[in-house]
Amino acid sequence: MLPFEKALETVLNSARPLGTERVSLADAVNRVLAEDVKSDMDMPPFNKSAMDGYACRRSDLSDDLEVIEIIPAGYTPAKSIGPGQCAKIMTGGVVPEGADCVVMKEYVETRRPRASGEEGRETRDENRESRIRFVGEKTKDNICRRGEDIKAGDVVLRKGELLKPQHIAVLASVGHANPIVSKAPRVGIIATGSELVDPGTVPEPCQIRNSNSSQLAAQARSMGAAVTDYGITKDTKEAIDNTFKKVAAANDVIIVSGGVSVGDFDFVPDILRRNNIDLLFEGIAVKPGKPSVFGVSEDLYCFGLPGNPMSTFVQFEILIKPFLYKLMGCERRGENVRMALDASVERKKTERQAWFPVAITAAGTVKLIEYHGSAHISSLCPADGLISMDVGVSQIEKGTPVPVRLI
Ligand code: AMP
Ligand code: MG
């Protein structure tokens, strides 16, 4: 049987980029950047106060200082700071010429202007003060210097970057409001099975609800694919053929669940072949998901997955996700962290690579979750990830660091 790594190599080698498009920042998350992006300006764009306080000269810190201006954020200072002077400044305000530090207002005593006949009174914080005195022991500069984060012309993001919310923030801050990204793969999802009913329906005693379509759609959508769910198709050649033709016309990738095994009504591989899909493999030495098939035509990629929900979930994560990322122009196999096993794991049969759900413990190790096999989708709800045992491996000792595929 085909080793999993060979199956993955086959699907990755088949993936051709889909072209690019411009999108708004609202649509850019989870997409892959298709251009290098340079900053159009220094960041910060000016010497910026990091605190609410008083901009002054460090050499004057031990003196009483005259407040000559109030500088809110979004205001250009009109005056420069001379000896014995300061300006009240808000966080984000432009530090005026002549000032080399901002003292926090919490470390300042202020004096109101002297009205005639009245003694100047000490106050903590009033806008009317005309003089202040620094009463702290020492102070940082509290100035974010122009260009200290990014210089104008710096490449801030490179082609191939998978855009997460933090990247969206950087695109916004450098004025790149319509980035060029790889086109989102159009993914059509088909559930085959005469026993299936929609999630909103109460099944007859011989029926079960279709969970695969909603799950696969959620998996594909959450990584940025443009998904269409085509619902349930009965286990007849005619029904599968009809659905296939309709879905093929409107998508780049088709994921079919069910009907790929050796049962009398498992028609999917046959129908794919009849529709000129070149099947590059039928079956992988992996568990769950052994009967999985993959095929291509000139402009279409087809995955057939066995219908058990754990099979569809795991095969999406380990096989289809890296493939879709490759279509989107980025090399990514999934998020892996290495963590030690909290107990030994054993198995008897070792001819397939096997995947198990695990949870991260408070001690920073991973532990196996109770798992009854490929129909047991609820085992994934308390899981943080999946671990695998390779072909030929029957035991992993307690304490061994293993790669955990986060889900
Ligand atoms: P199959 O791969 O068609 O032989 O299906 C294997 C098992 O998965 C059977 O018990 C099916 O009832 C179940 N199954 C198939 N399709 C789905 C689905 N869309 N949602 C939930 N379970 C399914
Ligand atoms: Mg079936």
Coordinates of C-alpha atoms in Angstrom, one line a residue, residues 200-362:
G200 CA -31.8 19.5 10.8
T201 CA -33.7 16.2 10.2
V202 CA -34.5 13.4 12.7
P203 CA -33.1 10.2 11.1
E204 CA -35.2 7.0 10.7
P205 CA -33.8 4.0 12.5
C206 CA -31.7 3.0 9.5
Q207 CA -30.3 6.5 8.8
I208 CA -27.6 8.8 10.2
R209 CA -27.0 12.6 9.9
N210 CA -24.6 13.9 7.4
S211 CA -21.8 15.4 9.6
N212 CA -19.0 15.3 7.0
S213 CA -20.3 18.0 4.7
S214 CA -20.6 20.6 7.5
Q215 CA -17.3 19.6 9.0
L216 CA -15.3 19.6 5.7
A217 CA -16.9 22.9 4.7
A218 CA -15.8 24.4 8.1
Q219 CA -12.3 23.0 7.7
A220 CA -11.9 24.3 4.2
R221 CA -13.5 27.7 4.9
S222 CA -11.4 28.3 8.0
M223 CA -8.3 28.1 5.8
G224 CA -9.5 30.5 3.2
A225 CA -11.1 28.3 0.6
A226 CA -14.3 29.3 -1.3
V227 CA -16.5 26.5 -0.3
T228 CA -19.8 25.2 -1.8
D229 CA -21.7 22.4 0.0
Y230 CA -23.6 20.3 -2.5
G231 CA -25.4 18.3 0.2
I232 CA -26.2 14.6 0.0
T233 CA -26.1 12.3 -3.0
K234 CA -27.6 8.8 -3.0
D235 CA -25.4 5.7 -3.6
T236 CA -26.5 5.2 -7.2
K237 CA -24.2 5.6 -10.2
E238 CA -26.6 7.9 -11.9
A239 CA -27.0 10.2 -8.9
I240 CA -23.2 10.4 -8.2
D241 CA -22.5 11.0 -11.9
N242 CA -25.1 13.8 -12.1
T243 CA -23.8 15.5 -9.0
F244 CA -20.2 15.1 -10.0
K245 CA -20.8 16.8 -13.4
K246 CA -22.5 19.7 -11.8
V247 CA -19.9 20.2 -9.1
A248 CA -17.0 19.7 -11.6
A249 CA -18.2 22.6 -13.7
A250 CA -18.0 25.1 -10.9
N251 CA -15.0 24.2 -8.8
D252 CA -11.3 23.7 -8.7
V253 CA -11.3 20.9 -6.1
I254 CA -14.0 18.3 -5.3
I255 CA -14.0 16.5 -2.0
V256 CA -16.4 13.5 -2.0
S257 CA -17.1 11.6 1.2
G258 CA -18.3 8.0 1.3
G259 CA -18.5 5.4 -1.4
V260 CA -14.8 4.9 -2.1
S261 CA -14.4 1.6 -0.3
V262 CA -15.1 -2.0 -1.5
G263 CA -18.8 -2.2 -0.7
D264 CA -21.3 -3.1 -3.4
F265 CA -22.5 0.5 -3.5
D266 CA -19.1 2.3 -3.5
F267 CA -19.2 3.8 -6.9
V268 CA -17.2 6.9 -6.5
P269 CA -13.8 5.8 -8.0
D270 CA -15.6 4.4 -11.0
I271 CA -17.6 7.5 -11.6
L272 CA -14.4 9.6 -11.3
R273 CA -12.7 7.5 -14.0
R274 CA -15.7 7.7 -16.3
N275 CA -15.5 11.4 -16.1
N276 CA -11.9 11.4 -17.3
I277 CA -10.3 11.9 -13.9
D278 CA -6.9 10.3 -13.8
L279 CA -6.7 8.5 -10.4
L280 CA -3.2 8.9 -9.1
F281 CA -3.7 6.7 -6.1
E282 CA -6.4 4.5 -4.6
G283 CA -5.7 3.7 -1.0
I284 CA -3.0 4.9 1.4
A285 CA -1.3 3.1 4.3
V286 CA -2.8 5.4 6.8
K287 CA -5.4 5.1 9.6
P288 CA -8.0 6.4 9.6
G289 CA -8.6 7.0 5.8
K290 CA -7.1 3.9 4.1
P291 CA -9.4 3.8 1.0
S292 CA -8.8 7.5 0.2
V293 CA -8.4 8.3 -3.5
F294 CA -7.0 11.2 -5.4
G295 CA -7.3 12.1 -9.1
V296 CA -6.8 15.0 -11.5
S297 CA -7.9 16.2 -14.9
E298 CA -6.7 19.3 -16.7
D299 CA -8.6 21.7 -14.5
L300 CA -9.9 19.7 -11.6
Y301 CA -8.6 17.9 -8.5
C302 CA -10.7 15.2 -6.8
F303 CA -10.4 13.7 -3.4
G304 CA -12.5 10.7 -2.4
L305 CA -12.5 10.0 1.3
P306 CA -14.1 7.2 3.2
G307 CA -17.2 8.3 4.9
N308 CA -16.4 7.8 8.5
P309 CA -16.1 11.2 10.1
M310 CA -12.7 10.7 11.7
S311 CA -11.4 9.7 8.3
T312 CA -12.6 12.8 6.6
F313 CA -11.4 15.0 9.4
V314 CA -7.9 13.5 9.6
Q315 CA -7.4 13.2 5.9
F316 CA -8.5 16.8 5.4
E317 CA -5.9 17.9 8.1
I318 CA -3.0 15.9 6.9
L319 CA -3.5 15.5 3.1
I320 CA -5.9 18.1 1.8
K321 CA -4.9 21.1 3.9
P322 CA -1.3 21.1 2.7
F323 CA -2.6 20.6 -0.8
L324 CA -4.9 23.6 -0.6
Y325 CA -2.2 25.7 0.8
K326 CA 0.1 24.7 -2.1
L327 CA -2.7 25.7 -4.5
M328 CA -2.9 29.0 -2.7
G329 CA 0.9 29.6 -3.1
C330 CA 2.2 28.6 0.3
E331 CA 4.2 25.6 1.6
R332 CA 2.5 24.6 4.9
R333 CA 1.8 21.3 6.4
G334 CA -0.1 22.3 9.5
E335 CA 0.9 23.6 12.9
N336 CA 3.2 21.2 14.7
V337 CA 4.6 21.5 18.2
R338 CA 6.8 18.9 20.0
M339 CA 5.6 17.7 23.3
A340 CA 6.4 14.8 25.6
L341 CA 3.9 11.9 25.9
D342 CA 2.5 11.6 29.4
A343 CA 2.2 7.8 29.0
S344 CA 3.4 5.1 26.7
V345 CA 1.4 4.4 23.5
E346 CA 1.2 0.9 22.1
R347 CA -0.5 -0.8 19.2
K348 CA -0.4 -4.3 17.7
K349 CA -0.7 -3.8 13.9
T350 CA 1.9 -1.6 12.4
E351 CA 1.4 -1.7 8.6
R352 CA -0.2 1.7 8.5
Q353 CA 0.7 5.2 9.8
A354 CA -1.9 5.8 12.5
W355 CA -3.3 9.0 13.9
F356 CA -4.7 9.5 17.4
P357 CA -6.4 12.5 19.1
V358 CA -4.5 14.0 22.1
A359 CA -5.0 16.7 24.7
I360 CA -2.4 19.0 26.1
T361 CA -2.1 18.6 29.9
A362 CA -1.5 21.3 32.5

